[in-house]
Amino acid sequence: MQKPLIIHDPVHKTIVLDEFEQMLLNTRHVQRLRNIQQLGLVDHVYPGAKHTRFEHSIGTMHVASVIGQSLSLEEEDIRRIRIAGLLHDVGHSAFSHAVESVLKRNPQLQPVIEGRKYIEHEAFSKNVIRMLPQDDFIARYTESEFGTDPFHFFDEIAKIATGDACAISKPYLAQIIAGDVDADRIDFLLRDSYHTGVSFGLIDADQIIDSLIIKDGNIVLGSSEGLEYGNEMALTAAESMLISRAHHYTAIIHNPKTQAARVMLLYALEDALEHFRNVTGTEAAKGEIVRFFTEYNDNDLLVFIRLHAAERSLRLLDNLQKGRIYVPVARFSQKVLRPSTRMALATIARHGVAKMKFESRLAREQGDVLVDLDVASGVPKSMRISIEDEESFFYDESALANGLVRSISRQLSLTTFVHPDAVAGMDRTVVSDRMHRVVDELSPRLLGFIRAEQYLPIEGIILLFYAIYNIFKKEEAGFISMPRLRHITWLYRTILQFSDHNLLKNLFEYSFHERYGFPYSDKVFEDIQVLVAMGIVDEDLRYYEKNGRYRQRYEYVLTYEGSEYARRIAGSYASEFKQIESYVLINKHSIPKDMVTMPLARYAPLK
């Protein structure tokens, strides 16, 4: 029997690993993480941010076990979530998410493993974990220690580690590692704050963990004693984590200097891969990318760029390593863009190929510059809270949380960067005006390019709102009356019906589940939040009383900008929109709505 390994961690203090955990810790897959920085290039802004995914993985393992103990899980389940926490990042590429960005922008480089395209690190992590029993020593120990087939055991660990809750008999195990309030986020918020010196990410981990309970096989917020005050504290704890997360991204991830460094690396890596593919072929390039996720560390990736990139990209890399980071000369956020432009850019930013075309065209218009279009991702969407034996969404119980989700959803930036030596000779006003012109001219064309390749489900939701708007709106004596949808669940049910319809299923390609007692889709929720954040749909808060308790719900109405945007895109979906209108007309009496009346001059801008 090997002695327990004691690790002194600056965030969690003493962490103890048993013999099996040490065996996994010493695999090349986990050891590789020693040389992959957790925050990629953030140390250019916060010099102390040199911590690695290795220590984060150990921290995630520790937090998972603390959560497991708080939930009174069986010892064997605690061991499973500890192992999953330790292994959850083994498929992470070097330099954080830079390689994933390259793959989204260049589909021809996406590796195919067992008939499936691999783009995100979670897929690589799952694949690496499933291969661990190929080590005979690990396989024998697993069989002896857990009394189960090692390949079956690590298949379950892979699902837990990557948050695949629907694929296991105890969904809460996966939610502990990868949910809205999970061990991964708790550790990186604490660890990133510690190493950057930014206190925004500090959270009361004990209070947050104490607010988690298991109900019907899922992790939910609530009081284990069922007390009203305990439920209020559970809400407060979860709100505090969401506040920290929003501030963490603003202060650290979306810092313009961090963004510039990330863009410099991305362009250099993309160029190196293109030259490598031209020499060795596409399949060899895909094979090398697999190595990025499974063998390379940060230094290996820099060596690859130096070996294969062109001269301009090598200069980018030299400047990056010497700390001569490009500086922003023009930056647009959601605050200076009209809603229709915001919506177009948000859609383009989520489509890798169009994003690359947009950035390249904008850069060509302005000379020797780098351009980056960035939107927030990973909006929390599925956390539930249990109050008086009833469950509801965390965001429906907390107006603060809902506002934070909206705040995260609306984070959009379009930035032009130049070499620090070139700033003095540039007129920022001219750059900004040129950017506005190209954005207005190019955005609609690129959206057309995307639609020619694939349907855009978020535009399907816009058209559903537009059909309801067209059927019910009335204008009279300088006033306009518009329908306001009372229940988001009606949207879920209707979109689910459309997703089974022969003509509409491709436009409404969403996956649903019934874990909450009604059809629910994480992606539909996220897309609706994007529509609200981009100013296409307005979201109103309403309170109502049920069973002696006042609750809140969110209601939705199409904005003027939203109606104009929908009018412009309806022609691209003529057959589908006709079908949507027909459905709404047939079912108009069952649509849960109120009519909102306001002066037309308040609703529509003066011509």
Coordinates of C-alpha atoms in Angstrom, one line a residue:
M1 CA 0.0 0.0 0.0
Q2 CA 1.5 3.3 -1.1
K3 CA 1.4 6.2 1.4
P4 CA -1.1 9.0 0.8
L5 CA 0.4 12.0 -1.1
I6 CA 0.0 15.3 0.7
I7 CA -0.1 18.4 -1.4
H8 CA 0.1 21.9 0.1
D9 CA -2.1 24.0 -2.1
P10 CA -2.2 27.9 -1.8
V11 CA -5.9 28.0 -2.3
H12 CA -7.3 24.9 -0.5
K13 CA -4.4 24.3 1.9
T14 CA -3.9 20.5 2.4
I15 CA -5.0 18.1 -0.2
V16 CA -4.5 14.3 0.2
L17 CA -4.4 11.8 -2.7
D18 CA -4.8 8.1 -2.3
E19 CA -2.8 5.4 -4.1
F20 CA -5.1 5.2 -7.2
E21 CA -5.2 9.0 -7.5
Q22 CA -1.4 9.2 -7.4
M23 CA -1.3 6.6 -10.1
L24 CA -3.5 8.7 -12.3
L25 CA -1.7 11.9 -11.3
N26 CA 1.5 10.4 -12.6
T27 CA 0.2 9.5 -16.1
R28 CA 1.6 11.5 -19.0
H29 CA -1.8 12.9 -19.7
V30 CA -2.1 14.6 -16.3
Q31 CA 1.6 15.5 -16.1
R32 CA 1.3 17.3 -19.4
L33 CA -1.0 19.8 -17.7
R34 CA 2.0 21.0 -15.6
N35 CA 3.1 23.0 -18.6
I36 CA -0.2 24.4 -19.8
Q37 CA -1.1 27.7 -18.2
Q38 CA -4.6 27.9 -16.8
L39 CA -5.2 31.4 -18.2
G40 CA -3.1 31.2 -21.4
L41 CA -1.7 34.6 -22.0
V42 CA -3.3 36.5 -19.1
D43 CA 0.1 36.9 -17.4
H44 CA 0.8 39.7 -19.9
V45 CA -1.7 41.7 -17.9
Y46 CA -1.4 40.0 -14.5
P47 CA 2.1 38.7 -14.1
G48 CA 1.2 36.3 -11.3
A49 CA -1.2 34.4 -13.5
K50 CA 1.3 31.6 -14.3
H51 CA -0.7 28.8 -12.6
T52 CA -1.3 25.7 -14.6
R53 CA -4.1 23.3 -15.4
F54 CA -2.3 20.7 -13.4
E55 CA -2.9 22.5 -10.1
H56 CA -6.4 23.5 -11.2
S57 CA -7.2 19.8 -11.8
I58 CA -6.0 18.9 -8.3
G59 CA -8.1 21.7 -6.9
T60 CA -11.2 20.6 -8.8
M61 CA -10.7 17.1 -7.5
H62 CA -10.6 18.5 -3.9
V63 CA -13.6 20.8 -4.3
A64 CA -15.6 17.8 -5.8
S65 CA -14.9 15.8 -2.8
V66 CA -15.9 18.6 -0.5
I67 CA -19.2 18.9 -2.4
G68 CA -19.7 15.1 -2.2
Q69 CA -19.2 15.1 1.5
S70 CA -21.6 18.0 2.0
L71 CA -24.2 16.0 0.0
S72 CA -23.5 12.9 2.1
L73 CA -22.6 10.8 -1.0
E74 CA -21.5 7.2 -0.7
E75 CA -17.7 6.9 -0.4
E76 CA -17.5 5.1 -3.8
D77 CA -19.3 8.0 -5.5
I78 CA -17.0 10.5 -3.8
R79 CA -14.0 8.6 -5.2
R80 CA -15.5 8.7 -8.7
I81 CA -16.1 12.4 -8.7
R82 CA -12.6 13.0 -7.3
I83 CA -11.1 11.0 -10.2
A84 CA -13.3 12.8 -12.6
G85 CA -12.3 16.2 -11.2
L86 CA -8.6 15.2 -11.5
L87 CA -9.0 14.1 -15.1
H88 CA -11.5 16.7 -16.4
D89 CA -8.9 18.7 -18.3
V90 CA -6.7 16.0 -19.7
G91 CA -7.9 16.8 -23.3
H92 CA -7.2 20.5 -23.0
S93 CA -5.1 22.0 -25.7
A94 CA -2.1 24.2 -25.1
F95 CA -2.6 28.0 -24.5
S96 CA -6.2 27.7 -23.2
H97 CA -8.8 27.9 -26.0
A98 CA -6.7 29.2 -28.9
V99 CA -6.7 25.9 -30.8
E100 CA -10.5 25.5 -30.4
S101 CA -10.9 29.0 -32.0
V102 CA -8.7 27.9 -35.0
L103 CA -10.9 24.8 -35.5
K104 CA -14.1 26.7 -35.4
R105 CA -12.7 29.1 -38.0
N106 CA -11.3 26.3 -40.2
P107 CA -13.7 23.3 -40.5
Q108 CA -11.4 21.6 -42.9
L109 CA -8.9 21.1 -40.1
Q110 CA -11.3 19.6 -37.6
P111 CA -10.1 16.1 -36.7
V112 CA -12.5 13.1 -37.1
I113 CA -12.3 10.4 -34.6
E114 CA -14.6 7.3 -34.9
G115 CA -16.7 9.2 -37.4
R116 CA -17.2 12.3 -35.2
K117 CA -15.7 15.7 -35.6
Y118 CA -13.7 16.9 -32.6
I119 CA -13.7 20.6 -31.9
E120 CA -13.8 21.3 -28.2
H121 CA -11.5 20.0 -25.4
E122 CA -14.3 18.1 -23.6
A123 CA -14.5 15.6 -26.5
F124 CA -10.7 15.1 -26.4
S125 CA -10.9 14.7 -22.6
K126 CA -13.6 12.1 -22.8
N127 CA -11.5 10.2 -25.4
V128 CA -8.3 10.3 -23.4
I129 CA -10.1 9.1 -20.2
R130 CA -11.7 6.2 -22.0
M131 CA -8.2 5.1 -23.2
L132 CA -6.6 4.9 -19.7
P133 CA -7.5 1.2 -19.2
Q134 CA -5.1 0.4 -22.0
D135 CA -2.5 0.8 -19.3
D136 CA -2.5 -2.7 -17.8
F137 CA -1.4 -1.5 -14.4
I138 CA -4.3 1.0 -14.2
A139 CA -6.7 -1.7 -15.6
R140 CA -5.7 -4.3 -13.0
Y141 CA -5.9 -1.8 -10.2
T142 CA -9.4 -0.6 -11.3
E143 CA -10.7 -4.1 -11.5
S144 CA -9.3 -5.0 -8.1
E145 CA -10.2 -1.8 -6.3
F146 CA -13.7 -1.1 -7.8
G147 CA -14.7 -4.6 -8.8
T148 CA -15.8 -3.6 -12.2
D149 CA -14.7 -3.7 -15.8
P150 CA -12.0 -1.0 -16.2
F151 CA -13.3 0.2 -19.6
H152 CA -16.8 0.5 -18.2
F153 CA -15.5 2.3 -15.2
F154 CA -13.5 4.9 -17.1
D155 CA -16.3 5.4 -19.6
E156 CA -18.5 6.5 -16.7
I157 CA -15.7 8.7 -15.4
A158 CA -15.4 10.3 -18.8
K159 CA -19.1 11.2 -18.8
I160 CA -18.9 12.6 -15.2
A161 CA -15.8 14.6 -16.0
T162 CA -17.4 16.3 -19.1
G163 CA -20.8 16.9 -17.5
D164 CA -22.7 14.3 -19.6
A165 CA -25.4 14.1 -16.9
C166 CA -28.1 12.5 -19.2
A167 CA -25.8 9.5 -20.0
I168 CA -25.4 8.2 -16.4
S169 CA -27.7 6.8 -13.8
K170 CA -26.8 9.4 -11.2
P171 CA -26.9 12.8 -13.1
Y172 CA -25.8 14.7 -10.0
L173 CA -22.3 13.2 -10.2
A174 CA -21.7 14.9 -13.6
Q175 CA -23.3 18.1 -12.4
I176 CA -20.8 18.3 -9.5
I177 CA -18.0 18.5 -12.0
A178 CA -19.6 20.4 -14.8
G179 CA -22.8 22.2 -14.0
D180 CA -23.8 25.9 -13.4
V181 CA -22.5 25.8 -9.9
D182 CA -19.7 23.2 -9.9
A183 CA -16.3 22.2 -8.6
D184 CA -14.5 23.4 -11.8
R185 CA -15.9 26.9 -11.6
I186 CA -15.4 27.2 -7.8
D187 CA -11.8 26.3 -8.1
F188 CA -10.9 28.5 -11.1
L189 CA -12.7 31.5 -9.6
L190 CA -10.7 31.1 -6.4
R191 CA -7.4 30.1 -8.1
D192 CA -7.5 32.8 -10.8
S193 CA -8.3 35.5 -8.2
Y194 CA -5.4 34.3 -6.0
H195 CA -2.8 34.3 -8.8
T196 CA -4.0 37.5 -10.6
G197 CA -4.5 39.5 -7.5
V198 CA -8.0 40.4 -8.8
S199 CA -10.5 40.1 -5.9
F200 CA -13.6 40.1 -8.1
G201 CA -13.5 36.3 -8.3
L202 CA -13.4 35.7 -4.6
I203 CA -16.4 33.7 -3.4
D204 CA -17.6 32.0 -0.2
A205 CA -17.1 28.5 -1.4
D206 CA -18.3 27.0 1.9
Q207 CA -21.6 28.9 1.7
I208 CA -22.1 28.0 -2.0
I209 CA -21.4 24.3 -1.4
D210 CA -23.8 24.3 1.6
S211 CA -26.5 25.6 -0.6
L212 CA -26.5 22.5 -2.9
I213 CA -28.9 19.6 -2.4
I214 CA -29.9 16.6 -4.4
K215 CA -33.5 16.3 -5.6
D216 CA -34.9 13.8 -8.0
G217 CA -31.3 12.8 -9.0
N218 CA -30.2 16.4 -9.8
I219 CA -28.2 19.1 -8.1
V220 CA -30.4 22.0 -7.1
L221 CA -30.1 25.0 -4.8
G222 CA -32.0 24.9 -1.5
S223 CA -31.9 24.4 2.2
S224 CA -31.4 20.8 3.5
E225 CA -33.7 21.7 6.3
G226 CA -36.3 23.2 4.0
L227 CA -36.2 26.5 5.9
E228 CA -37.3 29.8 4.1
Y229 CA -34.2 31.6 5.3
G230 CA -32.0 28.7 4.2
N231 CA -33.5 29.0 0.7
E232 CA -32.8 32.7 0.7
M233 CA -29.2 32.1 1.6
A234 CA -29.0 29.5 -1.2
L235 CA -30.1 32.1 -3.6
T236 CA -27.7 34.7 -2.2
A237 CA -24.7 32.2 -2.4
A238 CA -25.5 31.3 -6.1
E239 CA -26.0 35.0 -6.9
S240 CA -22.6 35.8 -5.4
M241 CA -21.0 33.2 -7.6
L242 CA -22.6 34.5 -10.7
I243 CA -21.5 38.1 -9.9
S244 CA -17.9 36.9 -9.4
R245 CA -18.0 35.0 -12.6
A246 CA -19.3 38.0 -14.6
H247 CA -16.6 40.3 -13.0
H248 CA -14.0 37.6 -13.5
Y249 CA -14.5 37.6 -17.3
T250 CA -14.7 41.3 -17.6
A251 CA -11.5 42.0 -15.5
I252 CA -9.4 39.0 -16.7
I253 CA -10.6 37.3 -19.8
H254 CA -12.0 40.3 -21.7
N255 CA -9.2 42.7 -20.8
P256 CA -8.2 44.4 -24.1
K257 CA -4.5 43.5 -23.6
T258 CA -5.4 39.9 -22.9
Q259 CA -7.6 39.9 -26.0
A260 CA -4.8 41.4 -28.1
A261 CA -2.3 38.7 -27.0
R262 CA -4.8 36.0 -27.7
V263 CA -5.5 37.4 -31.2
M264 CA -1.7 37.6 -32.0
L265 CA -1.3 34.0 -31.0
L266 CA -4.4 32.9 -32.9
Y267 CA -3.2 34.6 -36.2
A268 CA 0.3 33.1 -35.9
L269 CA -1.0 29.6 -35.1
E270 CA -3.6 29.7 -37.9
D271 CA -0.8 30.8 -40.4
A272 CA 1.5 28.0 -39.2
L273 CA -1.2 25.4 -39.6
E274 CA -2.0 26.6 -43.1
H275 CA 1.6 26.3 -44.2
F276 CA 1.9 22.9 -42.5
R277 CA -1.2 21.7 -44.3
N278 CA 0.1 22.9 -47.7
V279 CA 3.3 20.9 -47.2
T280 CA 2.0 17.7 -45.5
G281 CA -1.6 17.5 -46.5
T282 CA -4.9 17.9 -44.7
E283 CA -4.9 14.6 -42.9
A284 CA -1.5 15.1 -41.5
A285 CA -2.6 18.5 -40.2
K286 CA -5.6 17.0 -38.5
G287 CA -3.3 14.4 -36.9
E288 CA -1.1 17.2 -35.6
I289 CA -4.1 19.0 -34.1
V290 CA -5.0 15.8 -32.2
R291 CA -1.5 16.0 -30.7
F292 CA -2.2 19.7 -29.7
F293 CA -4.9 18.4 -27.4
T294 CA -3.2 15.2 -26.2
E295 CA 0.5 15.7 -26.2
Y296 CA 1.5 19.3 -26.7
N297 CA 2.2 21.8 -23.9
D298 CA 2.5 25.6 -24.3
N299 CA 6.1 25.5 -25.3
D300 CA 5.5 22.8 -27.9
L301 CA 2.9 24.9 -29.6
L302 CA 5.3 27.9 -29.8
V303 CA 7.9 25.6 -31.4
F304 CA 5.4 24.4 -33.9
I305 CA 4.6 28.0 -34.9
R306 CA 8.3 28.9 -35.2
L307 CA 8.9 25.9 -37.5
H308 CA 6.0 26.5 -39.9
A309 CA 4.8 30.1 -39.8
A310 CA 5.5 32.8 -42.3
E311 CA 7.6 35.9 -41.6
R312 CA 4.8 38.2 -40.6
S313 CA 3.5 35.6 -38.1
L314 CA 7.0 35.0 -36.7
R315 CA 7.1 38.8 -36.0
L316 CA 3.8 38.5 -34.2
L317 CA 5.2 35.7 -32.1
D318 CA 8.4 37.7 -31.4
N319 CA 6.4 40.7 -30.3
L320 CA 4.3 38.5 -28.1
Q321 CA 7.2 36.9 -26.4
K322 CA 8.9 40.3 -25.9
G323 CA 5.8 41.7 -24.3
R324 CA 5.2 44.2 -27.2
I325 CA 1.5 43.5 -27.3
Y326 CA -0.7 45.2 -30.0
V327 CA -2.9 48.0 -28.7
P328 CA -6.5 48.8 -29.4
V329 CA -7.1 51.8 -31.7
A330 CA -10.9 51.3 -32.1
R331 CA -13.3 49.3 -30.1
F332 CA -17.0 48.8 -30.5
S333 CA -19.1 47.3 -27.7
Q334 CA -22.9 46.7 -27.6
K335 CA -23.3 50.2 -26.2
V336 CA -22.4 51.9 -29.5
L337 CA -24.0 49.5 -32.0
R338 CA -27.7 49.6 -32.9
P339 CA -29.6 46.4 -32.1
S340 CA -29.8 45.0 -35.6
T341 CA -26.0 45.4 -36.0
R342 CA -25.4 43.8 -32.6
M343 CA -27.6 40.9 -33.6
A344 CA -25.8 40.4 -36.9
L345 CA -22.4 40.5 -35.2
A346 CA -23.4 38.2 -32.4
T347 CA -24.6 35.7 -35.1
I348 CA -21.4 36.1 -37.1
A349 CA -19.2 35.7 -34.1
R350 CA -20.8 32.4 -33.3
H351 CA -20.1 31.1 -36.8
G352 CA -16.4 30.4 -37.1
V353 CA -16.0 30.7 -40.9
A354 CA -18.0 33.9 -41.2
K355 CA -16.2 35.3 -38.2
M356 CA -12.8 34.7 -39.9
K357 CA -14.1 36.3 -43.2
F358 CA -15.4 39.3 -41.4
E359 CA -12.2 39.9 -39.4
S360 CA -10.0 39.4 -42.5
R361 CA -12.1 41.8 -44.6
L362 CA -12.1 44.5 -41.9
A363 CA -8.3 44.1 -41.4
R364 CA -7.7 44.4 -45.2
E365 CA -9.6 47.7 -45.2
Q366 CA -7.4 49.2 -42.5
G367 CA -3.9 48.0 -43.4
D368 CA -1.4 46.3 -41.0
V369 CA -3.9 45.6 -38.2
L370 CA -5.4 42.7 -36.3
V371 CA -9.2 42.5 -35.8
D372 CA -11.1 40.5 -33.2
L373 CA -14.8 40.0 -32.9
D374 CA -15.7 38.5 -29.6
V375 CA -18.9 37.5 -27.8
A376 CA -19.4 36.0 -24.3
S377 CA -20.3 32.3 -24.1
G378 CA -21.2 29.8 -21.5
V379 CA -24.3 31.5 -20.1
P380 CA -25.5 29.7 -17.0
K381 CA -28.9 28.2 -18.0
S382 CA -30.0 25.1 -16.1
M383 CA -29.6 25.7 -12.3
R384 CA -32.8 25.0 -10.3
I385 CA -33.9 25.9 -6.8
S386 CA -36.2 23.9 -4.6
I387 CA -38.6 26.0 -2.4
E388 CA -41.4 24.4 -0.4
D389 CA -41.1 21.1 -2.4
E390 CA -41.5 23.0 -5.7
E391 CA -38.7 23.5 -8.2
S392 CA -38.1 26.5 -10.4
F393 CA -35.2 28.0 -12.3
F394 CA -32.7 30.0 -10.3
Y395 CA -33.1 32.8 -12.8
D396 CA -36.8 32.9 -12.4
E397 CA -36.5 33.3 -8.6
S398 CA -33.7 35.9 -8.7
A399 CA -34.0 39.2 -10.7
L400 CA -30.4 39.8 -9.9
A401 CA -29.3 36.5 -11.5
N402 CA -31.5 37.2 -14.5
G403 CA -29.9 40.6 -15.0
L404 CA -26.4 39.0 -14.7
V405 CA -27.3 36.4 -17.3
R406 CA -28.4 39.2 -19.6
S407 CA -25.3 41.2 -18.8
I408 CA -23.0 38.3 -19.7
S409 CA -25.1 37.6 -22.9
R410 CA -24.7 41.1 -24.2
Q411 CA -20.9 41.2 -23.9
L412 CA -19.7 41.9 -27.4
S413 CA -16.6 43.6 -28.6
L414 CA -15.2 44.4 -32.1
T415 CA -11.7 45.7 -31.8
T416 CA -8.9 46.8 -34.1
F417 CA -5.4 46.3 -32.8
V418 CA -2.1 47.7 -34.1
H419 CA 1.6 47.4 -33.3
P420 CA 2.5 49.8 -30.4
D421 CA 4.9 51.7 -32.7
A422 CA 2.1 52.4 -35.2
V423 CA -0.3 54.1 -32.8
A424 CA 1.1 57.6 -33.1
G425 CA 0.5 57.7 -36.8
M426 CA -3.1 56.6 -36.7
D427 CA -6.2 58.8 -36.6
R428 CA -8.5 56.8 -34.3
T429 CA -11.6 58.7 -35.6
V430 CA -10.8 57.6 -39.1
V431 CA -10.3 54.0 -38.1
S432 CA -13.6 54.0 -36.2
D433 CA -15.5 55.6 -39.1
R434 CA -14.1 53.0 -41.5
M435 CA -15.0 50.2 -39.1
H436 CA -18.6 51.4 -38.9
R437 CA -18.8 51.6 -42.8
V438 CA -17.4 48.1 -43.3
V439 CA -19.5 46.6 -40.5
D440 CA -22.7 48.1 -42.0
E441 CA -21.9 46.9 -45.5
L442 CA -20.4 43.5 -44.7
S443 CA -22.6 42.1 -41.9
P444 CA -25.8 41.5 -44.0
R445 CA -23.7 39.8 -46.7
L446 CA -22.0 37.5 -44.3
L447 CA -25.3 36.5 -42.7
G448 CA -26.5 35.6 -46.2
F449 CA -23.4 33.5 -46.6
I450 CA -24.1 31.7 -43.4
R451 CA -27.7 31.1 -44.3
A452 CA -26.6 29.7 -47.7
E453 CA -24.6 27.0 -45.8
Q454 CA -26.9 26.3 -42.9
Y455 CA -30.1 27.2 -41.1
L456 CA -29.8 29.6 -38.1
P457 CA -32.2 28.4 -35.4
I458 CA -31.9 31.7 -33.5
E459 CA -33.5 33.4 -36.6
G460 CA -36.3 30.9 -36.4
I461 CA -37.1 32.1 -32.9
I462 CA -37.1 35.7 -34.2
L463 CA -39.5 34.7 -37.0
L464 CA -41.8 33.1 -34.5
F465 CA -41.9 36.3 -32.5
Y466 CA -42.5 38.2 -35.7
A467 CA -45.4 36.0 -36.8
I468 CA -47.1 36.6 -33.5
Y469 CA -46.4 40.3 -33.7
N470 CA -47.8 40.6 -37.3
I471 CA -51.0 38.8 -36.4
F472 CA -51.9 40.7 -33.2
K473 CA -50.4 44.2 -33.5
K474 CA -52.6 47.2 -34.1
E475 CA -51.9 50.8 -34.9
E476 CA -54.5 53.5 -34.2
A477 CA -54.5 57.2 -33.5
G478 CA -50.8 57.4 -32.9
F479 CA -50.7 54.4 -30.7
I480 CA -49.5 50.8 -31.2
S481 CA -50.7 47.7 -29.4
M482 CA -48.4 44.7 -29.4
P483 CA -48.5 41.1 -28.0
R484 CA -46.4 40.3 -25.0
L485 CA -45.9 36.5 -24.4
R486 CA -46.6 35.6 -20.8
H487 CA -44.9 32.1 -20.6
I488 CA -41.5 31.1 -21.9
T489 CA -42.7 27.5 -21.6
W490 CA -45.1 28.1 -24.5
L491 CA -42.1 29.0 -26.6
Y492 CA -40.4 25.7 -25.6
R493 CA -43.4 23.6 -26.4
T494 CA -44.0 25.4 -29.8
I495 CA -40.4 25.2 -30.8
L496 CA -40.4 21.5 -29.9
Q497 CA -43.4 21.0 -32.2
F498 CA -41.6 22.8 -35.0
S499 CA -38.4 20.7 -34.5
D500 CA -40.5 17.6 -35.4
H501 CA -42.1 19.3 -38.5
N502 CA -40.9 18.2 -41.9
L503 CA -40.4 21.7 -43.3
L504 CA -39.3 23.5 -40.0
K505 CA -37.2 20.9 -38.3
N506 CA -33.9 22.2 -39.8
L507 CA -34.7 25.8 -38.9
F508 CA -35.6 24.8 -35.3
E509 CA -32.9 22.2 -34.8
Y510 CA -32.9 22.2 -31.0
S511 CA -32.6 19.3 -28.6
F512 CA -35.0 19.0 -25.6
H513 CA -35.4 17.0 -22.5
E514 CA -38.2 16.6 -19.9
R515 CA -36.2 16.5 -16.7
Y516 CA -38.1 19.4 -15.3
G517 CA -41.6 18.1 -16.1
F518 CA -41.9 20.1 -19.3
P519 CA -40.0 20.3 -22.6
Y520 CA -36.8 22.3 -22.0
S521 CA -33.8 23.2 -24.1
D522 CA -30.7 24.8 -22.8
K523 CA -29.9 26.2 -26.2
V524 CA -33.4 27.8 -26.7
F525 CA -33.0 29.5 -23.3
E526 CA -29.5 30.8 -24.3
D527 CA -30.7 32.1 -27.7
I528 CA -33.6 33.9 -26.1
Q529 CA -31.2 35.6 -23.7
V530 CA -29.1 36.6 -26.7
L531 CA -32.1 38.1 -28.4
V532 CA -32.9 40.1 -25.2
A533 CA -29.3 41.2 -24.7
M534 CA -29.0 42.3 -28.4
G535 CA -32.2 44.4 -28.2
I536 CA -34.3 42.3 -30.5
V537 CA -36.7 41.2 -27.8
D538 CA -37.7 43.1 -24.6
E539 CA -38.0 41.1 -21.4
D540 CA -40.3 42.3 -18.7
L541 CA -40.5 41.1 -15.1
R542 CA -44.0 40.3 -13.6
Y543 CA -44.9 39.2 -10.1
Y544 CA -47.8 36.8 -9.4
E545 CA -49.2 35.0 -6.4
K546 CA -49.4 31.2 -6.2
N547 CA -50.1 29.0 -3.2
G548 CA -49.5 31.9 -0.8
R549 CA -46.1 32.9 -2.3
Y550 CA -45.3 35.6 -4.7
R551 CA -43.2 34.5 -7.6
Q552 CA -41.7 36.2 -10.7
R553 CA -41.9 35.4 -14.3
Y554 CA -40.4 37.0 -17.5
E555 CA -42.5 38.1 -20.4
Y556 CA -41.4 38.9 -23.9
V557 CA -42.3 41.4 -26.6
L558 CA -40.6 42.1 -30.0
T559 CA -38.9 45.5 -30.1
Y560 CA -39.1 47.8 -33.1
E561 CA -35.6 47.0 -34.1
G562 CA -36.5 43.3 -33.7
S563 CA -39.5 43.7 -36.0
E564 CA -37.4 45.5 -38.6
Y565 CA -34.7 42.8 -38.4
A566 CA -37.3 40.0 -38.8
R567 CA -38.8 41.8 -41.7
R568 CA -35.5 41.9 -43.5
I569 CA -34.7 38.2 -42.9
A570 CA -38.2 36.8 -43.6
G571 CA -37.6 36.6 -47.3
S572 CA -34.6 34.3 -46.7
Y573 CA -37.0 31.8 -45.1
A574 CA -40.1 32.4 -47.2
S575 CA -41.6 28.8 -47.1
E576 CA -40.7 28.4 -43.4
F577 CA -42.1 31.7 -42.4
K578 CA -45.4 31.0 -44.2
Q579 CA -45.7 27.8 -42.2
I580 CA -44.9 29.5 -38.9
E581 CA -47.5 32.2 -39.7
S582 CA -50.1 29.5 -40.5
Y583 CA -49.4 27.7 -37.2
V584 CA -49.7 31.0 -35.2
L585 CA -53.0 31.9 -37.0
I586 CA -54.6 28.5 -36.3
N587 CA -53.5 28.6 -32.6
K588 CA -53.8 32.3 -31.9
H589 CA -56.5 31.9 -29.2
S590 CA -54.3 29.6 -27.2
I591 CA -51.2 31.8 -27.2
P592 CA -50.6 33.1 -23.6
K593 CA -50.3 36.9 -24.2
D594 CA -51.2 40.3 -23.1
M595 CA -51.5 43.4 -25.3
V596 CA -49.2 46.3 -24.5
T597 CA -50.1 49.7 -25.8
M598 CA -47.8 52.7 -26.1
P599 CA -47.5 55.9 -28.3
L600 CA -46.1 54.9 -31.7
A601 CA -43.5 57.7 -31.4
R602 CA -42.1 56.0 -28.3
Y603 CA -42.0 52.6 -30.0
A604 CA -40.6 53.5 -33.4
P605 CA -37.9 56.1 -34.0
L606 CA -38.9 59.2 -35.8
K607 CA -38.2 59.0 -39.6

